[in-house]
Coordinates of C-alpha atoms and ligand atoms in Angstrom, one line a residue:
X1 CA -34.1 51.0 30.9
X2 CA -35.4 53.4 33.5
X3 CA -36.9 55.7 30.9
X4 CA -38.4 53.0 28.7
X5 CA -40.5 51.4 31.3
X6 CA -41.8 54.6 32.8
X7 CA -42.6 56.1 29.4
X8 CA -44.4 52.9 28.4
X9 CA -46.5 53.2 31.5
X10 CA -47.4 56.8 30.7
X11 CA -48.2 56.0 27.1
X12 CA -50.6 53.2 28.3
X13 CA -52.3 55.7 30.6
X14 CA -52.6 58.2 27.9
X15 CA -54.2 55.6 25.7
X16 CA -56.8 54.7 28.4
X17 CA -57.6 58.4 28.9
X18 CA -58.0 59.2 25.2
X19 CA -60.3 56.2 24.9
X20 CA -62.4 57.7 27.7
X21 CA -62.4 61.1 26.1
X22 CA -63.5 59.8 22.7
X23 CA -64.0 56.1 21.7
X24 CA -63.7 57.0 18.1
X25 CA -60.0 57.9 18.4
X26 CA -59.1 54.2 18.5
X27 CA -56.2 54.6 16.1
X28 CA -54.5 57.1 18.3
X29 CA -55.2 54.8 21.3
X30 CA -53.6 51.9 19.4
X31 CA -50.6 54.0 18.4
X32 CA -49.8 54.8 22.1
X33 CA -50.3 51.2 23.1
X34 CA -48.1 49.8 20.4
X35 CA -45.4 52.4 21.2
X36 CA -45.6 51.3 24.9
X37 CA -45.1 47.7 23.9
X38 CA -42.1 48.6 21.7
X39 CA -40.5 50.6 24.5
X40 CA -41.1 47.8 27.0
X41 CA -39.1 45.4 24.9
X42 CA -36.3 47.6 23.7
X43 CA -32.7 46.9 24.8
X44 CA -31.4 50.4 24.5
X45 CA -32.6 53.2 26.7
X46 CA -34.4 55.9 24.7
X47 CA -32.4 58.5 26.7
X48 CA -29.2 57.1 25.3
X49 CA -30.6 57.0 21.8
X50 CA -31.7 60.6 22.1
X51 CA -28.2 61.7 23.3
X52 CA -26.4 59.8 20.5
X53 CA -28.7 60.2 17.6
X54 CA -31.1 63.0 18.5
X55 CA -34.8 63.0 17.7
X56 CA -34.1 61.2 14.4
X57 CA -32.8 58.2 16.3
X58 CA -36.1 58.0 18.2
X59 CA -38.1 58.3 15.0
X60 CA -36.1 55.3 13.6
X61 CA -37.8 53.1 16.2
X62 CA -40.7 51.2 14.6
X63 CA -44.0 52.7 15.5
X64 CA -42.6 56.0 16.8
X65 CA -43.4 59.0 14.6
X66 CA -42.6 62.7 15.2
X67 CA -45.4 63.2 17.7
X68 CA -44.4 60.3 20.0
X69 CA -40.7 61.1 19.6
X70 CA -41.3 64.6 20.8
X71 CA -43.1 63.2 23.8
X72 CA -40.2 60.8 24.6
X73 CA -37.8 63.7 24.3
X74 CA -40.0 65.8 26.6
X75 CA -40.0 63.1 29.2
X76 CA -36.2 62.5 29.1
X77 CA -35.6 66.3 29.4
X78 CA -38.3 67.2 32.0
X79 CA -39.5 64.0 33.6
X80 CA -43.1 64.8 32.5
X81 CA -45.2 64.6 29.4
X82 CA -47.5 67.6 29.2
X83 CA -50.2 65.8 27.3
X84 CA -50.3 63.2 30.2
X85 CA -50.5 66.0 32.8
X86 CA -53.4 67.7 30.9
X87 CA -55.3 64.4 30.7
X88 CA -54.6 63.7 34.3
X89 CA -56.1 67.0 35.2
X90 CA -59.2 66.2 33.2
X91 CA -59.4 62.6 34.5
X92 CA -57.8 62.6 38.0
X93 CA -58.3 58.9 38.3
X94 CA -56.1 56.2 39.8
X95 CA -56.3 53.8 36.9
X96 CA -53.6 51.5 38.2
X97 CA -55.3 51.0 41.5
X98 CA -58.8 50.6 40.2
X99 CA -57.9 48.1 37.4
X100 CA -56.5 45.9 40.1
X101 CA -60.1 45.2 41.3
X102 CA -61.6 42.2 39.5
X103 CA -64.0 43.2 36.7
X104 CA -62.9 46.8 36.5
X105 CA -61.9 48.0 33.0
X106 CA -61.5 51.5 31.6
X107 CA -65.1 51.8 30.5
X108 CA -66.5 50.9 33.9
X109 CA -64.0 53.2 35.6
X110 CA -65.0 56.1 33.4
X111 CA -68.7 55.5 34.0
X112 CA -68.2 55.5 37.8
X113 CA -66.1 58.6 37.5
X114 CA -68.6 60.6 35.4
X115 CA -71.6 59.7 37.4
X116 CA -70.3 59.3 41.0
X117 CA -67.0 61.1 40.8
X118 CA -65.1 57.9 41.8
X119 CA -61.4 58.6 41.5
X120 CA -59.8 55.8 43.5
X121 CA -60.4 52.6 45.4
X122 CA -61.4 54.4 48.5
X123 CA -64.1 56.4 46.6
X124 CA -65.3 53.2 45.0
X125 CA -65.6 51.4 48.4
X126 CA -67.6 54.3 49.8
X127 CA -69.9 54.4 46.8
X128 CA -70.5 50.6 46.8
X129 CA -71.1 50.6 50.6
X130 CA -73.7 53.4 50.2
X131 CA -75.4 51.3 47.5
X132 CA -74.9 53.9 44.8
X133 CA -73.2 51.7 42.3
X134 CA -76.1 49.3 41.6
X135 CA -78.4 52.1 40.4
X136 CA -76.1 52.9 37.4
X137 CA -76.7 51.7 33.9
X138 CA -74.6 48.6 33.3
X139 CA -74.2 47.9 37.0
X140 CA -76.7 45.6 38.8
X141 CA -76.8 44.6 42.4
X142 CA -74.6 41.7 41.6
X143 CA -71.9 44.0 40.1
X144 CA -72.0 46.0 43.3
X145 CA -71.4 42.8 45.3
X146 CA -68.6 41.8 43.0
X147 CA -66.9 45.1 43.3
X148 CA -67.2 45.0 47.1
X149 CA -65.8 41.5 47.1
X150 CA -63.0 42.6 44.8
X151 CA -62.1 45.4 47.1
X152 CA -62.1 43.1 50.1
X153 CA -59.9 40.7 48.3
X154 CA -57.5 43.4 47.3
X155 CA -57.3 44.7 50.9
X156 CA -56.7 41.3 52.4
X157 CA -54.2 40.4 49.7
X158 CA -56.1 37.1 49.3
X159 CA -57.4 38.0 45.9
X160 CA -55.8 35.0 44.3
X161 CA -57.5 31.6 44.1
X162 CA -55.8 28.3 44.7
X163 CA -54.9 26.6 41.5
X164 CA -56.4 23.4 42.9
X165 CA -59.8 25.2 42.9
X166 CA -59.5 27.2 39.7
X167 CA -57.9 24.6 37.4
X168 CA -60.7 21.9 37.6
X169 CA -63.2 24.7 36.9
X170 CA -61.2 25.9 33.9
X171 CA -61.0 22.3 32.6
X172 CA -64.7 21.8 32.8
X173 CA -65.4 25.1 30.9
X174 CA -62.8 24.2 28.3
X175 CA -64.4 20.7 27.8
X176 CA -67.8 22.4 27.2
X177 CA -66.4 25.0 24.8
X178 CA -64.5 22.2 22.9
X179 CA -67.6 20.1 22.4
X180 CA -69.9 23.0 21.6
X181 CA -69.4 22.6 17.9
X182 CA -68.6 26.3 17.7
X183 CA -64.8 26.1 18.4
X184 CA -62.0 24.7 16.3
X185 CA -59.5 24.9 19.1
X186 CA -59.6 25.8 22.8
X187 CA -56.5 26.4 25.0
X188 CA -55.9 27.4 28.5
X189 CA -53.5 30.3 28.9
X190 CA -52.3 32.6 31.8
X191 CA -51.1 31.6 35.2
X192 CA -53.3 28.5 35.3
X193 CA -51.5 27.2 32.3
X194 CA -48.2 27.9 33.9
X195 CA -49.6 26.0 37.0
X196 CA -48.8 28.9 39.3
X197 CA -50.0 28.0 42.9
X198 CA -52.6 30.7 42.9
X199 CA -54.3 32.5 40.0
X200 CA -55.7 36.0 39.7
X201 CA -58.1 35.2 36.8
X202 CA -58.5 32.5 34.2
X203 CA -57.6 33.0 30.5
X204 CA -59.1 30.9 27.8
X205 CA -58.3 31.3 24.0
X206 CA -60.6 30.0 21.3
X207 CA -60.5 29.7 17.5
X208 CA -64.0 30.1 16.2
X209 CA -65.5 31.1 12.9
X210 CA -68.7 32.2 14.7
X211 CA -67.5 34.4 17.5
X212 CA -71.0 35.8 18.2
X213 CA -72.4 32.3 18.8
X214 CA -69.3 31.2 20.7
X215 CA -69.6 34.1 23.1
X216 CA -73.3 33.5 23.6
X217 CA -72.6 29.9 24.4
X218 CA -69.7 30.8 26.8
X219 CA -71.7 33.4 28.7
X220 CA -74.6 31.0 29.0
X221 CA -72.6 28.3 30.7
X222 CA -73.9 27.3 34.2
X223 CA -70.5 28.1 35.7
X224 CA -71.1 31.8 34.9
X225 CA -72.5 34.1 37.6
X226 CA -72.4 37.4 35.8
X227 CA -71.2 38.9 32.5
X228 CA -68.8 41.7 33.1
X229 CA -67.9 42.5 29.5
X230 CA -69.1 40.9 26.3
X231 CA -67.5 41.5 22.9
X232 CA -66.7 39.4 19.8
X233 CA -63.0 39.2 20.6
X234 CA -63.0 39.4 24.4
X235 CA -65.5 38.5 27.0
X236 CA -65.1 38.6 30.8
X237 CA -67.4 36.7 33.1
X238 CA -67.5 36.3 36.9
X239 CA -67.7 32.6 37.7
X240 CA -69.8 31.3 40.5
X241 CA -66.7 30.0 42.2
X242 CA -65.6 33.6 42.7
X243 CA -63.0 34.3 40.1
X244 CA -63.2 36.0 36.7
X245 CA -62.5 34.4 33.4
X246 CA -61.3 36.1 30.2
X247 CA -62.4 34.4 27.0
X248 CA -60.8 35.5 23.8
X249 CA -61.8 34.5 20.3
X250 CA -59.1 34.6 17.7
X251 CA -58.6 33.8 14.1
X252 CA -56.3 31.0 13.0
X253 CA -53.6 33.3 11.8
X254 CA -53.0 35.0 15.1
X255 CA -53.6 32.1 17.4
X256 CA -50.0 30.9 17.8
X257 CA -48.8 34.3 18.8
X258 CA -51.7 34.9 21.0
X259 CA -51.2 31.6 22.8
X260 CA -47.5 32.4 23.4
X261 CA -48.4 35.9 24.6
X262 CA -51.3 35.0 26.9
X263 CA -49.5 32.0 28.5
X264 CA -47.0 34.6 29.7
X265 CA -45.8 35.6 32.1
X266 CA -45.3 39.2 31.2
X267 CA -41.6 39.4 32.0
X268 CA -40.9 36.2 30.1
X269 CA -42.7 37.8 27.1
X270 CA -40.7 41.0 27.3
X271 CA -37.5 38.8 27.1
X272 CA -38.8 36.8 24.2
X273 CA -39.8 40.0 22.3
X274 CA -36.3 41.4 22.8
X275 CA -34.9 38.3 21.0
X276 CA -37.5 38.7 18.2
X277 CA -36.4 42.3 17.7
X278 CA -32.7 41.3 17.6
X279 CA -33.5 38.9 14.9
X280 CA -35.3 41.6 12.9
X281 CA -38.7 40.2 13.7
X282 CA -41.7 41.8 15.4
X283 CA -43.6 39.7 18.0
X284 CA -46.9 40.8 19.4
X285 CA -50.1 39.1 20.5
X286 CA -51.2 39.4 16.9
X287 CA -48.3 37.5 15.2
X288 CA -44.6 37.0 14.6
X289 CA -43.9 39.3 11.7
X290 CA -40.8 39.1 9.5
X291 CA -39.0 42.0 7.9
X292 CA -41.6 42.1 5.1
X293 CA -44.3 42.3 7.7
X294 CA -45.6 38.8 7.0
X295 CA -46.9 36.8 9.9
X296 CA -44.8 33.7 9.9
X297 CA -46.2 32.0 13.1
X298 CA -48.1 28.7 12.7
X299 CA -49.9 26.2 14.9
X300 CA -48.9 27.0 18.5
X301 CA -46.6 28.7 21.0
X302 CA -43.9 26.1 20.2
X303 CA -43.6 27.4 16.7
X304 CA -42.8 30.9 17.9
X305 CA -39.9 29.7 20.0
X306 CA -38.6 27.5 17.2
X307 CA -38.6 30.4 14.7
X308 CA -36.7 32.5 17.2
X309 CA -34.1 29.9 17.6
X310 CA -35.2 29.2 21.2
X311 CA -35.6 25.7 22.6
X312 CA -39.1 24.9 23.8
X313 CA -39.9 25.8 27.4
X314 CA -42.8 24.2 29.1
X315 CA -45.3 26.8 30.4
X316 CA -44.3 26.0 34.0
X317 CA -40.8 27.4 33.3
X318 CA -42.0 30.7 31.8
X319 CA -41.4 33.0 34.7
X320 CA -38.3 34.9 33.5
X321 CA -36.0 33.1 36.0
X322 CA -33.3 32.6 33.4
X323 CA -35.1 30.1 31.2
X324 CA -35.0 32.3 28.1
X325 CA -31.2 32.6 28.3
X326 CA -31.0 28.8 28.8
X327 CA -33.3 28.2 25.8
X328 CA -31.1 30.4 23.6
X329 CA -28.2 28.1 24.5
X330 CA -30.3 25.0 23.9
X331 CA -29.8 24.0 27.5
X332 CA -33.3 23.5 28.7
X333 CA -33.4 20.3 30.7
X334 CA -36.0 17.6 30.3
X335 CA -38.3 18.3 33.2
X336 CA -39.9 15.6 35.3
X337 CA -43.2 14.5 33.9
X338 CA -46.4 13.1 35.6
X339 CA -45.7 9.8 33.9
X340 CA -42.3 9.5 35.5
X341 CA -43.9 9.2 39.0
X342 CA -44.1 5.6 40.1
X343 CA -45.2 5.9 43.7
X344 CA -46.5 8.1 46.5
X345 CA -44.8 8.4 49.8
X346 CA -47.3 10.4 51.9
X347 CA -50.7 8.7 52.3
X348 CA -53.0 8.7 55.3
X349 CA -55.7 6.2 56.4
X350 CA -58.3 5.9 59.1
X351 CA -55.4 5.1 61.5
X352 CA -55.1 8.8 61.9
X353 CA -57.1 11.6 60.2
X354 CA -57.7 9.9 56.8
X355 CA -61.2 8.9 55.6
X356 CA -60.4 5.6 53.9
X357 CA -58.8 2.3 55.1
X358 CA -55.3 1.3 54.2
X359 CA -56.8 -1.3 51.8
X360 CA -59.0 1.2 50.1
X361 CA -56.0 3.6 49.6
X362 CA -53.9 0.8 48.2
X363 CA -56.6 -0.5 45.9
X364 CA -57.2 3.0 44.5
X365 CA -53.5 3.7 44.0
X366 CA -53.0 0.3 42.3
X367 CA -55.8 1.1 39.9
X368 CA -54.1 4.4 39.1
X369 CA -51.0 2.4 38.1
X370 CA -48.8 3.3 41.1
X371 CA -46.0 0.8 41.7
X372 CA -45.9 1.6 45.5
X373 CA -47.3 3.8 48.2
X374 CA -46.0 4.6 51.6
X375 CA -48.6 4.7 54.4
X376 CA -47.8 7.6 56.7
X377 CA -50.4 8.1 59.5
X378 CA -49.7 10.7 62.2
X379 CA -47.8 10.1 65.5
X380 CA -49.4 10.7 68.9
X381 CA -48.4 14.3 69.5
X382 CA -50.5 15.3 66.5
X383 CA -53.6 14.6 68.6
X384 CA -55.9 16.9 66.6
X385 CA -55.2 14.5 63.7
X386 CA -55.9 11.5 66.0
X387 CA -52.2 10.5 65.9
X388 CA -51.1 7.0 66.9
X389 CA -49.4 5.9 70.1
X390 CA -47.0 3.0 70.1
X391 CA -49.7 0.5 70.8
X392 CA -51.9 1.6 67.9
X393 CA -48.8 1.8 65.7
X394 CA -48.2 -1.9 66.3
X395 CA -51.7 -2.7 65.1
X396 CA -51.3 -0.4 62.1
X397 CA -48.0 -2.0 61.3
X398 CA -49.6 -5.5 61.2
X399 CA -52.4 -4.2 59.0
X400 CA -49.9 -2.6 56.5
X401 CA -48.2 -6.0 56.3
X402 CA -51.5 -7.8 55.8
X403 CA -52.7 -5.5 53.0
X404 CA -49.3 -5.7 51.4
X405 CA -49.6 -9.4 51.2
X406 CA -53.2 -9.3 50.1
X407 CA -52.4 -7.0 47.2
X408 CA -50.2 -9.8 45.9
X409 CA -47.7 -7.6 44.1
X410 CA -50.3 -5.4 42.4
X411 CA -48.8 -2.6 44.4
X412 CA -46.2 -2.6 47.2
X413 CA -46.9 -0.9 50.5
X414 CA -44.1 0.8 52.4
X415 CA -44.4 1.2 56.2
X416 CA -43.9 4.6 57.6
X417 CA -45.5 7.3 59.7
X418 CA -45.7 11.1 59.6
X419 CA -43.7 11.5 62.7
X420 CA -43.8 14.8 64.6
X421 CA -40.5 16.6 65.0
X422 CA -40.8 17.8 68.6
X423 CA -39.6 21.1 70.0
X424 CA -36.1 19.8 70.8
X425 CA -35.7 18.2 67.4
X426 CA -36.4 14.6 68.6
X427 CA -38.9 12.3 66.9
X428 CA -42.3 11.3 68.3
X429 CA -41.8 7.5 68.3
X430 CA -39.5 5.1 70.1
X431 CA -36.3 4.1 68.3
X432 CA -37.8 0.6 68.0
X433 CA -40.9 1.8 66.2
X434 CA -38.8 4.0 63.9
X435 CA -36.5 1.1 63.1
X436 CA -39.5 -1.0 62.1
X437 CA -40.4 1.5 59.4
X438 CA -39.2 1.3 55.8
X439 CA -38.5 5.0 55.9
X440 CA -39.2 7.9 58.3
X441 CA -41.3 10.9 57.3
X442 CA -40.6 13.8 59.7
X443 CA -42.9 16.8 60.0
X444 CA -43.3 19.9 62.2
X445 CA -46.9 20.5 63.4
X446 CA -46.5 22.2 66.8
X447 CA -44.7 25.3 68.2
X448 CA -44.9 26.9 64.8
X449 CA -44.0 30.4 66.2
X450 CA -40.4 29.7 67.3
X451 CA -37.9 32.3 66.1
X452 CA -35.6 31.6 63.2
X453 CA -32.5 30.5 65.1
X454 CA -34.5 28.1 67.4
X455 CA -36.6 26.7 64.6
X456 CA -33.5 26.1 62.4
X457 CA -31.7 24.4 65.2
X458 CA -34.8 22.2 65.9
X459 CA -34.8 21.0 62.3
X460 CA -31.1 20.6 62.0
X461 CA -31.0 18.5 65.2
X462 CA -33.6 16.2 63.7
X463 CA -31.7 16.0 60.3
X464 CA -28.4 15.3 62.1
X465 CA -30.0 12.6 64.3
X466 CA -29.6 10.4 61.2
X467 CA -33.0 8.8 61.4
X468 CA -35.3 10.9 59.3
X469 CA -35.4 10.2 55.6
X470 CA -37.9 12.7 54.2
X471 CA -38.9 16.1 55.5
X472 CA -42.6 16.5 54.9
X473 CA -44.0 19.9 53.8
X474 CA -40.8 21.5 55.1
X475 CA -42.0 25.1 55.6
X476 CA -45.4 24.3 56.9
X477 CA -47.1 27.2 55.1
X478 CA -50.7 27.1 54.1
X479 CA -51.4 29.3 51.1
X480 CA -53.6 32.3 52.1
X481 CA -53.9 30.9 55.6
X482 CA -50.6 30.5 57.4
X483 CA -47.1 31.9 56.7
X484 CA -44.1 29.5 56.5
X485 CA -42.2 28.7 59.7
X486 CA -39.1 30.8 60.3
X487 CA -36.2 28.9 58.8
X488 CA -32.7 29.5 57.5
X489 CA -33.3 27.4 54.5
X490 CA -29.6 27.5 53.3
X491 CA -28.6 25.9 56.6
X492 CA -31.4 23.3 56.4
X493 CA -30.5 22.4 52.8
X494 CA -26.8 22.2 53.6
X495 CA -27.4 19.8 56.5
X496 CA -29.9 17.8 54.5
X497 CA -27.4 17.4 51.7
X498 CA -24.8 16.1 54.2
X499 CA -27.2 13.6 55.8
X500 CA -29.0 12.5 52.6
X501 CA -32.3 13.8 53.8
X502 CA -35.0 14.2 51.0
X503 CA -37.2 17.2 50.7
X504 CA -40.9 16.7 50.1
X505 CA -42.9 18.6 47.5
X506 CA -46.3 18.2 49.1
X507 CA -48.9 18.3 46.2
X508 CA -51.9 19.3 48.4
X509 CA -53.1 22.5 46.7
X510 CA -53.0 24.7 49.7
X511 CA -49.5 23.5 50.7
X512 CA -47.4 23.1 47.6
X513 CA -44.4 22.9 50.0
X514 CA -41.6 23.2 49.1
X515 CA -42.7 25.9 46.7
X516 CA -41.2 26.6 43.3
X517 CA -38.7 29.2 44.5
X518 CA -37.5 27.1 47.4
X519 CA -37.1 24.1 45.1
X520 CA -34.9 26.2 42.8
X521 CA -32.8 27.0 45.9
X522 CA -32.7 23.4 47.2
X523 CA -31.7 22.3 43.7
X524 CA -28.4 24.2 44.1
X525 CA -27.7 22.0 47.1
X526 CA -28.2 18.9 44.9
X527 CA -30.9 17.6 47.2
X528 CA -33.4 14.9 46.2
X529 CA -37.1 15.4 46.3
X530 CA -40.2 13.3 46.9
X531 CA -43.4 14.5 45.2
X532 CA -46.3 13.2 47.4
X533 CA -50.0 13.8 47.6
X534 CA -50.5 13.9 51.4
X535 CA -53.8 12.1 50.6
X536 CA -56.5 11.9 53.3
X537 CA -58.9 10.0 51.1
X538 CA -58.8 8.1 47.8
X539 CA -59.8 11.1 45.6
X540 CA -56.7 13.0 46.8
X541 CA -54.4 10.4 45.2
X542 CA -55.0 12.3 41.9
X543 CA -53.5 15.6 43.3
X544 CA -50.0 14.5 42.2
X545 CA -50.1 16.7 39.1
X546 CA -50.0 19.9 41.3
X547 CA -46.8 18.6 42.9
X548 CA -45.3 17.6 39.6
X549 CA -46.0 21.0 38.1
X550 CA -44.5 22.7 41.1
X551 CA -41.4 20.6 40.6
X552 CA -41.3 21.7 37.0
X553 CA -41.6 25.3 38.1
X554 CA -38.5 24.5 40.2
X555 CA -36.8 23.0 37.1
X556 CA -36.5 19.5 38.5
X557 CA -35.7 16.5 36.3
X558 CA -36.6 12.9 36.8
X559 CA -33.3 12.1 38.4
X560 CA -34.0 14.6 41.2
X561 CA -37.1 12.8 42.3
X562 CA -36.9 9.6 44.4
X563 CA -40.4 8.4 43.7
X564 CA -39.6 8.3 40.0
X565 CA -37.4 5.3 41.0
X566 CA -38.6 1.8 40.8
X567 CA -39.3 0.0 44.1
X568 CA -36.0 -1.8 44.6
X569 CA -33.9 1.3 43.8
X570 CA -36.1 3.5 46.0
X571 CA -35.3 1.3 49.0
X572 CA -31.7 2.1 48.4
X573 CA -32.4 5.8 49.1
X574 CA -33.4 5.2 52.7
X575 CA -31.2 5.0 55.8
X576 CA -32.5 1.7 56.8
Ligands
DGT601 P1 -52.8 36.2 37.1 O1 -54.0 36.3 36.3 O2 -52.5 37.4 37.9 O3 -52.7 35.0 37.9 O4 -51.5 36.1 36.1 P2 -51.5 35.9 34.5 O5 -50.1 35.6 34.1 O6 -52.5 35.0 34.1 O7 -51.8 37.4 34.0 P3 -53.0 38.0 33.2 O8 -54.2 37.3 33.3 O9 -53.0 39.5 33.6 O10 -52.5 38.0 31.7 C1 -52.3 36.8 31.0 C2 -51.0 36.9 30.2 O11 -51.0 37.9 29.2 C3 -49.8 37.2 31.1 O12 -49.2 36.1 31.7 C4 -48.8 37.8 30.0 C5 -49.8 38.4 29.0 N1 -49.8 39.9 29.3 C6 -50.8 40.6 29.9 N2 -50.5 41.9 30.0 C7 -49.3 42.0 29.4 C8 -48.5 43.2 29.1 O13 -48.8 44.3 29.4 N3 -47.3 42.9 28.4 C9 -46.9 41.7 28.0 N4 -45.8 41.5 27.4 N5 -47.7 40.6 28.3 C10 -48.9 40.8 28.9
CA602 CA1 -54.8 35.2 34.4
CA603 CA1 -56.5 37.8 32.3

């Protein structure tokens, strides 16, 4: 495997550099790219093939002729490919680094190299700071700003936008493309389709018989800030919200394969392609080809999996975390769905830092079809969030009862509070107040810097206290803002399992806490989960889908989620 990946990388670089040298040599470029793809997905190491079957063995690989076979041999024997070394001398450019900046493709890189001698990110930064980039043909003042922003994002590691900001934008663009009259089909792909918590860019696929008009329409949308690349098959735009969007126009015949390919992720694709090869097929972004070279893919991504004998995997699962193996055994579970969720157990009101009254939150949730909501305003220690003392809690308590009655069964209100877990693991309300709640939602908001042993002890003390029912946003991380608290999650999950404490999946887009990986881990401890919105105003009640998708990314089923239970059964889950 070592050889295959490395050679694939080199072939891709050779392809880029040949393209820079002479755009007309596109067939040569494609040959290298195709060979790279084949190598990436091969089971057997080319070094082994060479050893066992010689150069003829290499030439038996589809898409590898004498020329490429020689290069593979050269690499296996010397660790280098001279053609690559020559080209690198001619173009001493850090392609890998530069293409990581939003909006930089081979053409732009070449232009910057030829005119300004830009070889790497540092050179580019200097050139942009000196204002040299904007003078070049094809680069305006805006491109220069975009490049500078891209570099800053790369440097800060915050180059990825929250799904909660990117997805609504993608959906609005998709709605416009769909109703343009120029598209037969429009689909979201990439990380946003997989509902990953942050996205690098947006990927939209379109079937259109009039690609020129389609691309004109797309680049003219009010969401677009700048056109970075415009072609009939691929267009890249910088959106005003500060993220790029790739729009690809495809014909009907290649759509299914392209959809499967561009939903990704890359590692998942590599696995799936290996299975295709084993079955004697060839799978690429252009189609699923049988032994006769006929494209047998139809409608959508599901058809590709079906033809490969794989069970369907929802996009959220496609991260190469064992799902392909499971699909081959027809053991993919039915994941929890949005429609399974009956209630929401983390909702704020004006009794702490929310913007709406308890009645307004209840009314809105009832209108959305929720069967119940838990009201969870903050406890007094969370003073920045105007947390309640015992006196205020009594008033709050009476108001929850009153609203519950007034709603007359249209929705049930549960009484709770987001209760601070103090430094010593104790809870921020009297035992009497805690006992009056339907369930206790515990959360850590202060002393976030404690070391791992102390923080773990703090949480375990709370869990073993036998009062807390749900652990709100257990790791406290804020995406792109604050790291998770130091916890030995195995110990926490083990204690939670013994005490029947439920883990929250907080749906708020900058929390998504527990995250997908931690959910997968918690799942091994057979824990239960509560998918909540942590709403601070009525509009937030719709954020549930981010939590549900995060749960799907952690492979959860309906049975794992307590707020998929009807009201009466839910009450049975609590300590009270
Ligand atoms: P992002 O944009 O960083 O949040 O993540 P993705 O997954 O959206 O990645 P992106 O936009 O670079 O590409 C979209 C999909 O296209 C990706 O998930 C899988 C597919 N893809 C891209 N490059 C490759 C590749 O070199 N090999 C394979 N097998 N698939 C690729
Ligand atoms: Ca993407
Ligand atoms: Ca992309």
